Structures are given as C-alpha cells and as structure tokens.
mmCIF file of C-alpha atoms and ligand atoms in Angstrom:
data_model
loop_
_atom_site.group_PDB
_atom_site.id
_atom_site.type_symbol
_atom_site.label_atom_id
_atom_site.label_comp_id
_atom_site.label_asym_id
_atom_site.label_seq_id
_atom_site.Cartn_x
_atom_site.Cartn_y
_atom_site.Cartn_z
ATOM 1 C CA MET A 22 96.886 6.007 19.798
ATOM 2 C CA GLU A 23 96.119 3.205 22.193
ATOM 3 C CA GLN A 24 95.550 2.748 25.876
ATOM 4 C CA THR A 25 95.215 -0.559 27.698
ATOM 5 C CA GLN A 26 93.893 -0.782 31.204
ATOM 6 C CA GLY A 27 93.582 -3.813 33.446
ATOM 7 C CA GLY A 28 92.839 -6.860 31.334
ATOM 8 C CA GLY A 29 94.687 -9.559 33.328
ATOM 9 C CA GLY A 30 94.158 -12.944 31.673
ATOM 10 C CA ALA A 31 92.846 -11.245 28.529
ATOM 11 C CA GLU A 32 94.442 -13.907 26.325
ATOM 12 C CA ARG A 33 91.883 -16.478 27.511
ATOM 13 C CA ARG A 34 88.932 -14.222 26.885
ATOM 14 C CA ARG A 35 87.001 -13.708 23.663
ATOM 15 C CA ARG A 36 87.979 -10.579 21.744
ATOM 16 C CA VAL A 37 85.110 -8.112 21.370
ATOM 17 C CA VAL A 38 85.751 -5.077 19.189
ATOM 18 C CA VAL A 39 83.276 -2.194 19.457
ATOM 19 C CA VAL A 40 83.455 0.352 16.639
ATOM 20 C CA GLY A 41 81.980 3.734 17.614
ATOM 21 C CA GLY A 42 82.130 5.293 21.081
ATOM 22 C CA GLY A 43 78.832 7.171 21.042
ATOM 23 C CA ILE A 44 75.805 6.531 23.225
ATOM 24 C CA ALA A 45 75.348 2.898 22.112
ATOM 25 C CA GLY A 46 78.960 1.779 21.634
ATOM 26 C CA SER A 47 80.215 3.201 24.921
ATOM 27 C CA LEU A 48 77.490 1.409 26.884
ATOM 28 C CA VAL A 49 78.053 -1.972 25.242
ATOM 29 C CA ALA A 50 81.823 -1.652 25.771
ATOM 30 C CA LYS A 51 81.346 -0.727 29.428
ATOM 31 C CA SER A 52 78.873 -3.586 29.951
ATOM 32 C CA LEU A 53 81.208 -6.213 28.475
ATOM 33 C CA GLN A 54 84.562 -5.092 29.855
ATOM 34 C CA PHE A 55 84.704 -7.733 32.602
ATOM 35 C CA HIS A 56 83.297 -10.495 30.383
ATOM 36 C CA GLY A 57 85.557 -10.326 27.348
ATOM 37 C CA ASP A 58 88.724 -8.749 25.994
ATOM 38 C CA VAL A 59 87.138 -5.476 24.890
ATOM 39 C CA THR A 60 88.580 -2.967 22.415
ATOM 40 C CA LEU A 61 86.764 0.289 21.654
ATOM 41 C CA ILE A 62 87.617 2.101 18.423
ATOM 42 C CA ASP A 63 86.502 5.733 18.253
ATOM 43 C CA PRO A 64 88.071 8.783 16.577
ATOM 44 C CA LYS A 65 87.636 10.822 19.778
ATOM 45 C CA GLU A 66 89.140 10.201 23.206
ATOM 46 C CA TYR A 67 85.771 10.940 24.797
ATOM 47 C CA LEU A 68 82.083 10.112 24.702
ATOM 48 C CA GLU A 69 79.950 13.151 23.976
ATOM 49 C CA ILE A 70 76.331 13.179 25.150
ATOM 50 C CA PRO A 71 74.914 14.582 21.888
ATOM 51 C CA TRP A 72 71.757 16.161 23.289
ATOM 52 C CA ALA A 73 73.814 18.288 25.700
ATOM 53 C CA SER A 74 75.883 19.877 22.946
ATOM 54 C CA LEU A 75 73.524 22.779 22.219
ATOM 55 C CA ARG A 76 73.463 23.875 25.887
ATOM 56 C CA SER A 77 77.258 23.775 25.852
ATOM 57 C CA MET A 78 77.244 26.344 23.041
ATOM 58 C CA VAL A 79 75.484 28.902 25.250
ATOM 59 C CA GLU A 80 77.145 27.686 28.472
ATOM 60 C CA PRO A 81 80.513 26.035 27.722
ATOM 61 C CA SER A 82 80.999 24.852 31.330
ATOM 62 C CA PHE A 83 78.026 22.507 30.813
ATOM 63 C CA ALA A 84 80.370 20.361 28.691
ATOM 64 C CA GLU A 85 82.469 19.523 31.758
ATOM 65 C CA ARG A 86 79.928 16.812 32.627
ATOM 66 C CA SER A 87 78.701 15.931 29.141
ATOM 67 C CA LEU A 88 82.121 15.098 27.667
ATOM 68 C CA ILE A 89 83.356 11.889 29.276
ATOM 69 C CA TYR A 90 86.765 10.347 28.665
ATOM 70 C CA HIS A 91 86.353 6.789 27.385
ATOM 71 C CA ARG A 92 88.996 5.768 29.918
ATOM 72 C CA ASP A 93 86.743 6.916 32.786
ATOM 73 C CA TYR A 94 84.115 4.226 32.190
ATOM 74 C CA LEU A 95 86.193 1.670 30.269
ATOM 75 C CA THR A 96 88.674 0.794 32.990
ATOM 76 C CA ASN A 97 89.245 -2.775 31.826
ATOM 77 C CA GLY A 98 89.453 -2.419 28.074
ATOM 78 C CA ARG A 99 91.617 -1.202 25.241
ATOM 79 C CA ILE A 100 90.857 2.148 23.600
ATOM 80 C CA ILE A 101 92.029 2.879 20.082
ATOM 81 C CA THR A 102 91.594 6.538 19.156
ATOM 82 C CA SER A 103 91.136 6.187 15.423
ATOM 83 C CA SER A 104 88.458 5.698 12.770
ATOM 84 C CA ALA A 105 87.626 2.288 11.371
ATOM 85 C CA ILE A 106 87.954 2.342 7.595
ATOM 86 C CA SER A 107 87.108 -1.250 6.690
ATOM 87 C CA VAL A 108 86.358 -4.687 8.071
ATOM 88 C CA THR A 109 86.937 -8.328 7.125
ATOM 89 C CA ASN A 110 85.406 -11.432 8.684
ATOM 90 C CA THR A 111 88.112 -11.417 11.351
ATOM 91 C CA GLU A 112 89.648 -7.929 11.583
ATOM 92 C CA VAL A 113 88.860 -4.214 11.627
ATOM 93 C CA LEU A 114 91.185 -1.876 9.728
ATOM 94 C CA THR A 115 91.784 1.571 11.225
ATOM 95 C CA SER A 116 92.753 4.786 9.456
ATOM 96 C CA GLU A 117 96.254 4.420 10.889
ATOM 97 C CA GLY A 118 96.657 1.075 9.134
ATOM 98 C CA ARG A 119 96.168 -1.121 12.195
ATOM 99 C CA LEU A 120 94.431 -4.464 11.936
ATOM 100 C CA VAL A 121 92.414 -5.251 15.058
ATOM 101 C CA GLY A 122 91.371 -8.895 15.312
ATOM 102 C CA TYR A 123 88.002 -9.862 16.737
ATOM 103 C CA ASP A 124 85.933 -12.874 17.711
ATOM 104 C CA TYR A 125 82.853 -10.672 18.036
ATOM 105 C CA LEU A 126 82.274 -7.269 16.490
ATOM 106 C CA VAL A 127 79.766 -4.596 17.515
ATOM 107 C CA ILE A 128 79.147 -1.762 15.059
ATOM 108 C CA ALA A 129 77.807 1.434 16.617
ATOM 109 C CA THR A 130 78.939 4.176 14.250
ATOM 110 C CA GLY A 131 75.620 6.081 14.293
ATOM 111 C CA HIS A 132 76.280 9.297 12.447
ATOM 112 C CA ALA A 133 79.507 10.621 11.011
ATOM 113 C CA ASP A 134 80.257 13.877 12.791
ATOM 114 C CA PRO A 135 83.866 15.005 12.595
ATOM 115 C CA LEU A 136 84.630 16.335 16.079
ATOM 116 C CA PRO A 137 87.977 17.252 17.670
ATOM 117 C CA VAL A 138 90.008 14.263 18.864
ATOM 118 C CA SER A 139 90.799 15.720 22.269
ATOM 119 C CA LYS A 140 88.373 16.779 24.954
ATOM 120 C CA SER A 141 90.260 20.045 25.476
ATOM 121 C CA ASP A 142 89.879 20.951 21.795
ATOM 122 C CA ARG A 143 86.168 20.193 21.999
ATOM 123 C CA PHE A 144 85.946 22.610 24.987
ATOM 124 C CA LYS A 145 87.741 25.259 22.949
ATOM 125 C CA GLN A 146 85.267 24.726 20.133
ATOM 126 C CA TYR A 147 82.369 25.344 22.532
ATOM 127 C CA GLN A 148 84.050 28.470 23.855
ATOM 128 C CA ALA A 149 84.529 29.780 20.303
ATOM 129 C CA GLU A 150 80.884 29.066 19.446
ATOM 130 C CA HIS A 151 79.809 30.777 22.663
ATOM 131 C CA GLU A 152 81.846 33.885 21.823
ATOM 132 C CA LYS A 153 80.349 33.919 18.339
ATOM 133 C CA ILE A 154 76.839 33.899 19.847
ATOM 134 C CA GLU A 155 77.719 36.533 22.458
ATOM 135 C CA LYS A 156 79.152 38.945 19.897
ATOM 136 C CA ALA A 157 76.330 38.648 17.347
ATOM 137 C CA SER A 158 73.223 40.815 17.363
ATOM 138 C CA SER A 159 71.547 38.666 14.737
ATOM 139 C CA ILE A 160 71.930 34.918 14.207
ATOM 140 C CA LEU A 161 70.812 32.583 11.426
ATOM 141 C CA ILE A 162 70.239 28.889 12.110
ATOM 142 C CA VAL A 163 69.977 26.644 9.069
ATOM 143 C CA GLY A 164 68.042 23.413 9.691
ATOM 144 C CA GLY A 165 64.859 22.825 11.675
ATOM 145 C CA GLY A 166 65.468 19.277 12.900
ATOM 146 C CA PRO A 167 66.228 18.550 16.574
ATOM 147 C CA THR A 168 69.655 20.203 16.484
ATOM 148 C CA GLY A 169 68.468 23.458 14.885
ATOM 149 C CA VAL A 170 65.371 23.631 17.086
ATOM 150 C CA GLU A 171 67.271 22.933 20.320
ATOM 151 C CA LEU A 172 69.976 25.472 19.438
ATOM 152 C CA ALA A 173 67.370 28.098 18.538
ATOM 153 C CA GLY A 174 65.588 27.337 21.829
ATOM 154 C CA GLU A 175 68.784 27.793 23.857
ATOM 155 C CA ILE A 176 69.630 31.100 22.166
ATOM 156 C CA ALA A 177 66.059 32.448 22.253
ATOM 157 C CA VAL A 178 65.850 31.843 26.014
ATOM 158 C CA ASP A 179 69.349 32.949 27.046
ATOM 159 C CA TYR A 180 69.572 35.889 24.620
ATOM 160 C CA PRO A 181 66.030 37.184 24.082
ATOM 161 C CA ASP A 182 67.331 40.447 22.567
ATOM 162 C CA LYS A 183 69.168 38.827 19.687
ATOM 163 C CA LYS A 184 67.396 38.624 16.349
ATOM 164 C CA LEU A 185 67.089 34.944 15.537
ATOM 165 C CA THR A 186 66.067 33.439 12.196
ATOM 166 C CA LEU A 187 65.539 29.714 11.643
ATOM 167 C CA VAL A 188 65.411 28.523 8.034
ATOM 168 C CA HIS A 189 64.236 24.995 7.301
ATOM 169 C CA SER A 190 63.820 23.284 3.939
ATOM 170 C CA GLY A 191 60.962 21.021 5.080
ATOM 171 C CA THR A 192 57.285 21.840 5.330
ATOM 172 C CA ARG A 193 57.411 21.689 9.129
ATOM 173 C CA LEU A 194 59.908 21.751 11.983
ATOM 174 C CA LEU A 195 60.934 18.487 13.703
ATOM 175 C CA GLN A 196 59.794 16.219 10.892
ATOM 176 C CA PHE A 197 61.051 13.149 12.765
ATOM 177 C CA ILE A 198 58.014 13.439 15.058
ATOM 178 C CA GLY A 199 54.348 14.262 14.468
ATOM 179 C CA PRO A 200 52.793 17.472 13.079
ATOM 180 C CA LYS A 201 51.238 18.400 16.447
ATOM 181 C CA ALA A 202 54.696 18.742 17.956
ATOM 182 C CA SER A 203 55.825 20.758 14.922
ATOM 183 C CA ASN A 204 52.912 23.187 15.175
ATOM 184 C CA LYS A 205 53.313 23.690 18.907
ATOM 185 C CA THR A 206 57.033 24.309 18.436
ATOM 186 C CA LEU A 207 56.372 26.841 15.679
ATOM 187 C CA ASP A 208 53.939 28.706 17.959
ATOM 188 C CA TRP A 209 56.501 28.650 20.756
ATOM 189 C CA PHE A 210 59.110 30.232 18.473
ATOM 190 C CA LYS A 211 56.618 32.893 17.390
ATOM 191 C CA SER A 212 56.007 33.714 21.061
ATOM 192 C CA LYS A 213 59.771 34.210 21.436
ATOM 193 C CA LYS A 214 59.907 36.398 18.314
ATOM 194 C CA VAL A 215 62.051 33.922 16.415
ATOM 195 C CA GLU A 216 61.467 34.208 12.678
ATOM 196 C CA VAL A 217 60.922 30.764 11.140
ATOM 197 C CA LYS A 218 61.114 30.371 7.366
ATOM 198 C CA LEU A 219 59.849 26.992 6.162
ATOM 199 C CA GLU A 220 60.312 25.354 2.744
ATOM 200 C CA GLN A 221 63.386 27.440 2.070
ATOM 201 C CA SER A 222 67.046 26.625 1.967
ATOM 202 C CA VAL A 223 70.052 28.893 2.252
ATOM 203 C CA ASP A 224 72.837 28.932 -0.265
ATOM 204 C CA LEU A 225 75.738 29.368 2.132
ATOM 205 C CA LYS A 226 78.038 30.191 -0.761
ATOM 206 C CA SER A 227 75.866 33.234 -1.488
ATOM 207 C CA VAL A 228 76.826 34.953 1.755
ATOM 208 C CA SER A 229 78.372 38.368 1.386
ATOM 209 C CA GLU A 230 81.134 38.682 3.996
ATOM 210 C CA ILE A 231 80.725 42.443 4.249
ATOM 211 C CA SER A 232 76.965 42.793 4.496
ATOM 212 C CA ARG A 233 76.451 39.340 6.104
ATOM 213 C CA THR A 234 73.423 38.850 3.900
ATOM 214 C CA PHE A 235 72.166 35.343 3.192
ATOM 215 C CA LEU A 236 69.950 34.530 0.237
ATOM 216 C CA THR A 237 67.228 31.893 0.591
ATOM 217 C CA SER A 238 65.927 29.644 -2.192
ATOM 218 C CA SER A 239 62.777 31.809 -2.410
ATOM 219 C CA GLY A 240 64.881 34.889 -3.061
ATOM 220 C CA GLU A 241 64.421 36.329 0.438
ATOM 221 C CA THR A 242 67.376 37.838 2.232
ATOM 222 C CA VAL A 243 68.342 37.260 5.852
ATOM 223 C CA ASN A 244 70.789 39.594 7.555
ATOM 224 C CA ALA A 245 72.753 37.883 10.278
ATOM 225 C CA ASP A 246 76.092 38.511 11.991
ATOM 226 C CA CYS A 247 76.733 34.786 12.162
ATOM 227 C CA HIS A 248 75.149 31.490 11.236
ATOM 228 C CA PHE A 249 75.071 27.891 12.442
ATOM 229 C CA LEU A 250 74.560 24.963 10.111
ATOM 230 C CA CYS A 251 72.358 22.369 11.832
ATOM 231 C CA THR A 252 71.430 20.047 8.988
ATOM 232 C CA ALA A 253 71.252 16.243 9.337
ATOM 233 C CA LYS A 254 74.529 14.377 9.677
ATOM 234 C CA PRO A 255 75.315 11.516 7.281
ATOM 235 C CA ILE A 256 74.852 7.916 8.457
ATOM 236 C CA GLY A 257 78.191 6.557 9.658
ATOM 237 C CA SER A 258 78.411 3.555 7.351
ATOM 238 C CA THR A 259 80.584 4.822 4.474
ATOM 239 C CA TRP A 260 83.485 2.801 5.862
ATOM 240 C CA LEU A 261 81.497 -0.416 5.298
ATOM 241 C CA LYS A 262 80.576 0.190 1.671
ATOM 242 C CA GLU A 263 83.537 -1.701 0.194
ATOM 243 C CA SER A 264 83.770 -4.282 2.962
ATOM 244 C CA VAL A 265 82.423 -7.785 3.643
ATOM 245 C CA LEU A 266 79.389 -6.071 5.162
ATOM 246 C CA LYS A 267 78.482 -4.093 2.032
ATOM 247 C CA ASP A 268 75.502 -6.336 1.287
ATOM 248 C CA SER A 269 74.213 -5.855 4.828
ATOM 249 C CA LEU A 270 73.455 -2.175 4.201
ATOM 250 C CA ASP A 271 69.989 -1.084 3.134
ATOM 251 C CA HIS A 272 69.349 1.495 0.388
ATOM 252 C CA ILE A 273 70.110 4.437 2.704
ATOM 253 C CA GLY A 274 73.173 2.858 4.273
ATOM 254 C CA ARG A 275 71.697 1.506 7.495
ATOM 255 C CA ILE A 276 72.795 -1.930 8.703
ATOM 256 C CA MET A 277 70.156 -4.646 8.473
ATOM 257 C CA VAL A 278 69.869 -6.531 11.754
ATOM 258 C CA ASP A 279 67.824 -9.472 13.002
ATOM 259 C CA GLU A 280 65.772 -9.556 16.213
ATOM 260 C CA ASN A 281 68.883 -10.424 18.249
ATOM 261 C CA LEU A 282 70.631 -7.346 16.789
ATOM 262 C CA ARG A 283 73.043 -9.450 14.756
ATOM 263 C CA VAL A 284 73.921 -8.306 11.268
ATOM 264 C CA LYS A 285 72.019 -10.513 8.859
ATOM 265 C CA GLY A 286 74.286 -13.266 7.530
ATOM 266 C CA HIS A 287 77.111 -12.505 10.008
ATOM 267 C CA PRO A 288 76.522 -14.452 13.238
ATOM 268 C CA ASN A 289 79.424 -12.895 15.149
ATOM 269 C CA VAL A 290 78.671 -9.279 14.180
ATOM 270 C CA PHE A 291 76.158 -7.092 16.007
ATOM 271 C CA ALA A 292 74.955 -3.586 15.126
ATOM 272 C CA ILE A 293 73.257 -1.186 17.529
ATOM 273 C CA GLY A 294 72.007 2.388 17.753
ATOM 274 C CA ASP A 295 71.172 4.850 14.983
ATOM 275 C CA ILE A 296 73.132 2.853 12.386
ATOM 276 C CA THR A 297 70.587 0.015 12.391
ATOM 277 C CA ASP A 298 67.608 -0.365 10.050
ATOM 278 C CA ILE A 299 65.213 -0.903 12.989
ATOM 279 C CA LYS A 300 62.001 0.902 12.117
ATOM 280 C CA GLU A 301 61.656 3.261 15.047
ATOM 281 C CA ILE A 302 62.631 6.873 15.645
ATOM 282 C CA LYS A 303 66.332 7.227 16.237
ATOM 283 C CA GLN A 304 66.729 8.062 19.902
ATOM 284 C CA GLY A 305 69.582 7.663 22.345
ATOM 285 C CA TYR A 306 67.513 5.883 24.987
ATOM 286 C CA LEU A 307 66.602 3.267 22.355
ATOM 287 C CA ALA A 308 70.267 3.015 21.311
ATOM 288 C CA GLN A 309 71.020 2.284 24.991
ATOM 289 C CA LYS A 310 68.383 -0.468 24.987
ATOM 290 C CA HIS A 311 70.012 -1.980 21.893
ATOM 291 C CA ALA A 312 73.367 -1.885 23.700
ATOM 292 C CA LEU A 313 71.987 -3.784 26.684
ATOM 293 C CA VAL A 314 70.359 -6.459 24.480
ATOM 294 C CA ALA A 315 73.568 -6.909 22.457
ATOM 295 C CA ALA A 316 75.643 -7.073 25.661
ATOM 296 C CA LYS A 317 73.343 -9.736 27.083
ATOM 297 C CA ASN A 318 73.577 -11.814 23.897
ATOM 298 C CA LEU A 319 77.339 -11.458 23.696
ATOM 299 C CA LYS A 320 77.763 -12.542 27.313
ATOM 300 C CA LEU A 321 75.714 -15.648 26.497
ATOM 301 C CA LEU A 322 77.656 -16.465 23.327
ATOM 302 C CA MET A 323 81.014 -15.897 25.024
ATOM 303 C CA ILE A 324 80.287 -18.580 27.614
ATOM 304 C CA GLY A 325 79.122 -20.982 24.902
ATOM 305 C CA GLY A 326 75.380 -20.473 25.511
ATOM 306 C CA LYS A 327 72.790 -21.625 23.005
ATOM 307 C CA GLU A 328 71.904 -19.144 20.260
ATOM 308 C CA LYS A 329 68.204 -19.843 20.676
ATOM 309 C CA LYS A 330 68.437 -18.453 24.207
ATOM 310 C CA MET A 331 69.496 -15.036 22.944
ATOM 311 C CA ALA A 332 67.368 -12.024 23.894
ATOM 312 C CA SER A 333 65.277 -10.327 21.214
ATOM 313 C CA TYR A 334 64.929 -6.602 20.710
ATOM 314 C CA HIS A 335 61.359 -5.408 20.211
ATOM 315 C CA GLN A 336 61.183 -2.251 18.166
ATOM 316 C CA ALA A 337 59.535 0.740 19.824
ATOM 317 C CA HIS A 338 56.272 1.399 17.975
ATOM 318 C CA SER A 339 55.257 4.504 19.882
ATOM 319 C CA ALA A 340 58.552 5.900 21.062
ATOM 320 C CA ILE A 341 58.788 8.983 23.225
ATOM 321 C CA ALA A 342 60.649 12.031 21.912
ATOM 322 C CA LEU A 343 61.541 15.112 23.940
ATOM 323 C CA VAL A 344 63.026 18.215 22.357
ATOM 324 C CA SER A 345 64.212 20.895 24.756
ATOM 325 C CA LEU A 346 63.283 24.544 24.237
ATOM 326 C CA GLY A 347 65.793 26.354 26.388
ATOM 327 C CA ARG A 348 66.418 25.715 30.064
ATOM 328 C CA LYS A 349 62.887 25.192 31.346
ATOM 329 C CA GLU A 350 60.582 24.177 28.524
ATOM 330 C CA ALA A 351 60.360 21.349 26.013
ATOM 331 C CA VAL A 352 58.058 19.726 23.502
ATOM 332 C CA ALA A 353 57.242 16.075 24.144
ATOM 333 C CA GLN A 354 55.674 13.502 21.890
ATOM 334 C CA LEU A 355 54.266 10.843 24.193
ATOM 335 C CA PRO A 356 52.336 7.698 23.133
ATOM 336 C CA PHE A 357 48.899 9.320 23.509
ATOM 337 C CA THR A 358 49.519 13.045 23.551
ATOM 338 C CA THR A 359 51.849 15.879 22.629
ATOM 339 C CA LEU A 360 52.792 18.451 25.265
ATOM 340 C CA ILE A 361 54.778 21.664 25.233
ATOM 341 C CA GLY A 362 55.969 23.916 28.035
ATOM 342 C CA HIS A 363 57.216 23.541 31.579
ATOM 343 C CA ILE A 364 55.914 20.028 32.332
ATOM 344 C CA PRO A 365 57.954 18.251 29.615
ATOM 345 C CA GLY A 366 60.678 20.775 30.399
ATOM 346 C CA LEU A 367 60.870 19.401 33.945
ATOM 347 C CA ILE A 368 61.793 15.995 32.504
ATOM 348 C CA LYS A 369 64.558 17.044 30.136
ATOM 349 C CA SER A 370 65.538 20.664 29.959
ATOM 350 C CA ARG A 371 67.335 21.474 33.210
ATOM 351 C CA ASP A 372 69.976 18.744 33.196
ATOM 352 C CA LEU A 373 69.342 17.310 29.701
ATOM 353 C CA PHE A 374 69.640 13.758 31.115
ATOM 354 C CA VAL A 375 73.358 14.299 31.665
ATOM 355 C CA GLY A 376 73.267 13.038 35.270
ATOM 356 C CA LYS A 377 71.206 10.011 34.233
ATOM 357 C CA THR A 378 73.551 9.159 31.358
ATOM 358 C CA ARG A 379 76.652 9.549 33.529
ATOM 359 C CA LYS A 380 75.103 7.303 36.164
ATOM 360 C CA GLN A 381 74.374 4.656 33.541
ATOM 361 C CA MET A 382 78.071 4.792 32.630
ATOM 362 C CA GLY A 383 78.963 4.138 36.277
ATOM 363 C CA LEU A 384 80.085 7.726 36.973
ATOM 364 C CA ASN A 385 79.044 10.376 39.509
ATOM 365 C CA SER A 386 76.045 12.259 38.199
HETATM 366 C C1 LIG B 413 69.811 17.741 19.071
HETATM 367 C C2 LIG B 413 69.535 16.330 19.431
HETATM 368 C C3 LIG B 413 68.826 16.049 20.580
HETATM 369 C C4 LIG B 413 68.560 14.744 20.932
HETATM 370 N N1 LIG B 413 67.878 14.517 22.084
HETATM 371 C C5 LIG B 413 67.676 13.249 22.473
HETATM 372 C C6 LIG B 413 67.029 12.980 23.714
HETATM 373 O O1 LIG B 413 66.612 13.875 24.447
HETATM 374 N N2 LIG B 413 66.864 11.697 24.078
HETATM 375 C C7 LIG B 413 67.291 10.666 23.296
HETATM 376 O O2 LIG B 413 67.110 9.518 23.685
HETATM 377 N N3 LIG B 413 67.906 10.884 22.101
HETATM 378 C C8 LIG B 413 68.112 12.139 21.672
HETATM 379 N N4 LIG B 413 68.740 12.375 20.484
HETATM 380 C C9 LIG B 413 69.138 11.240 19.616
HETATM 381 C C10 LIG B 413 70.453 10.623 20.066
HETATM 382 O O3 LIG B 413 71.445 11.609 20.150
HETATM 383 C C11 LIG B 413 70.898 9.515 19.115
HETATM 384 O O4 LIG B 413 69.846 8.621 18.904
HETATM 385 C C12 LIG B 413 72.092 8.778 19.710
HETATM 386 O O5 LIG B 413 73.175 9.658 19.835
HETATM 387 C C13 LIG B 413 72.493 7.573 18.844
HETATM 388 O O6 LIG B 413 73.591 6.967 19.427
HETATM 389 P P1 LIG B 413 74.606 6.069 18.571
HETATM 390 O O7 LIG B 413 75.620 5.579 19.547
HETATM 391 O O8 LIG B 413 73.867 5.092 17.762
HETATM 392 O O9 LIG B 413 75.285 7.050 17.523
HETATM 393 P P2 LIG B 413 76.146 8.357 17.720
HETATM 394 O O10 LIG B 413 75.757 9.073 18.954
HETATM 395 O O11 LIG B 413 76.047 9.058 16.406
HETATM 396 O O12 LIG B 413 77.642 7.844 17.939
HETATM 397 C C14 LIG B 413 78.386 7.296 16.898
HETATM 398 C C15 LIG B 413 79.831 7.162 17.345
HETATM 399 O O13 LIG B 413 80.541 6.459 16.339
HETATM 400 C C16 LIG B 413 81.768 7.112 16.077
HETATM 401 N N5 LIG B 413 82.138 6.801 14.701
HETATM 402 C C17 LIG B 413 81.528 7.205 13.552
HETATM 403 N N6 LIG B 413 82.169 6.673 12.494
HETATM 404 C C18 LIG B 413 83.189 5.922 12.988
HETATM 405 C C19 LIG B 413 84.208 5.118 12.390
HETATM 406 N N7 LIG B 413 84.310 4.969 11.069
HETATM 407 N N8 LIG B 413 85.089 4.500 13.199
HETATM 408 C C20 LIG B 413 85.000 4.619 14.559
HETATM 409 N N9 LIG B 413 84.050 5.355 15.170
HETATM 410 C C21 LIG B 413 83.168 5.998 14.389
HETATM 411 C C22 LIG B 413 81.472 8.582 16.327
HETATM 412 O O14 LIG B 413 82.662 9.282 16.619
HETATM 413 C C23 LIG B 413 80.556 8.492 17.545
HETATM 414 O O15 LIG B 413 81.317 8.451 18.716
HETATM 415 C C24 LIG B 413 69.016 13.679 20.109
HETATM 416 C C25 LIG B 413 69.745 13.956 18.948
HETATM 417 C C26 LIG B 413 69.999 15.266 18.603
HETATM 418 C C27 LIG B 413 70.791 15.549 17.353
#
C-alpha cells in the first residue's frame, strides 16, 4: 500500500527512508519532508500517541485526537504501509517484497506492538476494550510498568466500584523510575482500594473460563471477569538481526549509535527513539529530541555540509518521567524530587500531552 503526495522535483533530492512511524519516526519524517525525498515505512496508516492509549480504553472518543493519519502531517512524502523485514547498505525490504532504495536511512522502530493497520479498526478495538471494562465487575491487570499502572489508574478513577487487581512480577511498581515513585504509587492504589500483588506472575493458561479464576505463581487465586495483559513489549529490532546492521545491535537488541545519532560504522544510517542504546530512560519527549537532532544532521548532510558540523545529542542524565493516575492525578519523577497527586496531574493527566504532540506535528491541537 503506498501513497505519494506532492514531491515535485523529487528526483533531484536525496532519498531519505524512515522506518517506523511512531513518536520519533513521524517527527523526523515530517521535519525532512521539504528537504529530501522522504519515504515513511510503517505497518499502520496512522501515528498513535502511545501514552493516550489507556485513556482511550475507558473513553474511546479520546482516540479521535490521539490517532493521527500519517498523511495528515506528511503531506510531501511517500507512505508505505508495511513492515520492514530487512535492510542492505542501499535498500530496505518490506514484508510485501518491495525494495525501497535510500541515500539516508533513519531507523525508529521502537517497540514491536502489532496494532490494526487501519485507524477505524483501532477505534473498534478501543470500543471493544471499553465494553469489556464496562461489563466486568472485577478486572485483573497483569504488569505493573507504565502501561499497567496507567490503565489501573484510569479504571480505578472512572469505575471506583469495580474490583481491580494488579499483579506485577517485580519487587515494585514502575521499576523504570525510582523507588520513591513506586512507593507513592502503591499507596495511591491502596487509597483507591486496588489490590496490588507484587513478585507474582499469572499463568494465563491456567485461567478457568467458567469460574474466571486466575492462579498466581505464589499459588494465590484472583477472580476476575476479564483481564488485560500489560507486560513490556519486545524491542523492535528483530528485523535487523540477519541484516547488514546485525553487528550494530547490543546484547538486548538496541541499536548502538554515536553522539550524532548515526549507527556506528554506517555513516548514512541514523537511529532514534526507544530503539537506541542511549543510556537514559525511554521517553517519548526524548525520542522527539533525537528526531530533531537527526533531522538537523540530515539536512546538513543533504546539502553537502561538513560532518564535523553535525549536532550532538547529549543523553538525559536526570530525565523527567510522569505517569498518569486517572484524569486528575499523576506521579512525577523530577530531577530533585518525586511528587504525586493533583500538581503533577495538572501537567499530564487531563489532555495527556495530546494537544502538545499534535501541535508539534503541525496539526490543530
Ligand atoms: C503507558 C505509557 C505511558 C508513557 N507516557 C509517556 C509520557 O508521558 N511522556 C513521554 O515522553 N513518554 C511516555 N512514554 C514513553 C513513550 O511512549 C516512548 O518513549 C515513545 O513512544 C518511543 O517512541 P519511538 O518512536 O521510539 O517508538 P514507538 O512509539 O514504539 O514507535 C515505533 C514505531 O515503529 C513501527 N515499527 C515497529 N517495527 C517496525 C518494522 N519492522 N517496520 C516498520 N515499522 C515498524 C511501529 O509500528 C511504531 O509505529 C510512555 C510509554 C507508555 C507505554
């Protein structure tokens, strides 16, 4: 599936292929569309703002603003709705067998998360999840990372009468940030009567369809009318493992980049966002910063600028993280303190940065 828009005189411009239309890839593609011949390869026809997805499960209409057609911000580029399955030094291979030639490549495949191809099917998925929540009296959430915590927060606030259980295999919730944030979040859940079971996992195969009873690794049982699996998604680099970039992956599959965000040993290949081995917490606002640095460097290279003039990315040593807890509250890890409640909630929880993200993509908030 391919769409081409605008692009007059494209044959004289350098070909930039961006693989991955998430937070990072969409921004770099948008930023370069009038500077090069840009092609975006993504398996979905839309950009999804990931941190708005949990709100959309309790309020499907929220997704109307958080799902954005790639064609709405990429008005002067080519969109290929497909997955990349391999890459050579000059071409990307898609799952449909297409070879897409490039002069410059940007890899932004973050996490592999199989989502519906069409925006309308993604809406339907939200509606189905919403109905599932509405109908259930008791709900089990498996996974206490940001996704599980934000979903539990949304349900606890919108449906205070439902019995909610959160099971997490780690020793504390939100292990990607500090223990203070974890403890405050645990207390918040207790205040909302959410049962949190730490250091336990759930064997989802053990579920009895009739009694809806789930067995945890400690032998405890959880009764729930429905469950949501919110465990970590795999890094989106499997498609590179047999390719010319296989030696550029670290031991967990992240792409090793230099300070200019180029893949080590591949001067015309950049990598940005969660897929990189940059030692900082994986956050969308940092992925956006990567995108802007890569775009700046690509603009320079495309006009024949000197490599030594390229911008450097400085890793965030004390990055901010905000995890929403329903519509009004949040927990925030800031450089010098950790806060929970309405003040951090004012920053994130009402609009979940959807207006800000849309604006950055050149759209009405
Ligand atoms: C619940 C939750 C809340 C969060 N809240 C915040 C927050 O408040 N603020 C914040 O800054 N960050 C937040 N984050 C983190 C943020 O979502 C990520 O850091 C960000 O999405 C990373 O962007 P990315 O573009 O690198 O990767 P992704 O968003 O994972 O995008 C990857 C893209 O690549 C595509 N792709 C994957 N494989 C292929 C392939 N083989 N071929 C083609 N395309 C492919 C995918 O379809 C997707 O479009 C949150 C994350 C979660 C889970």
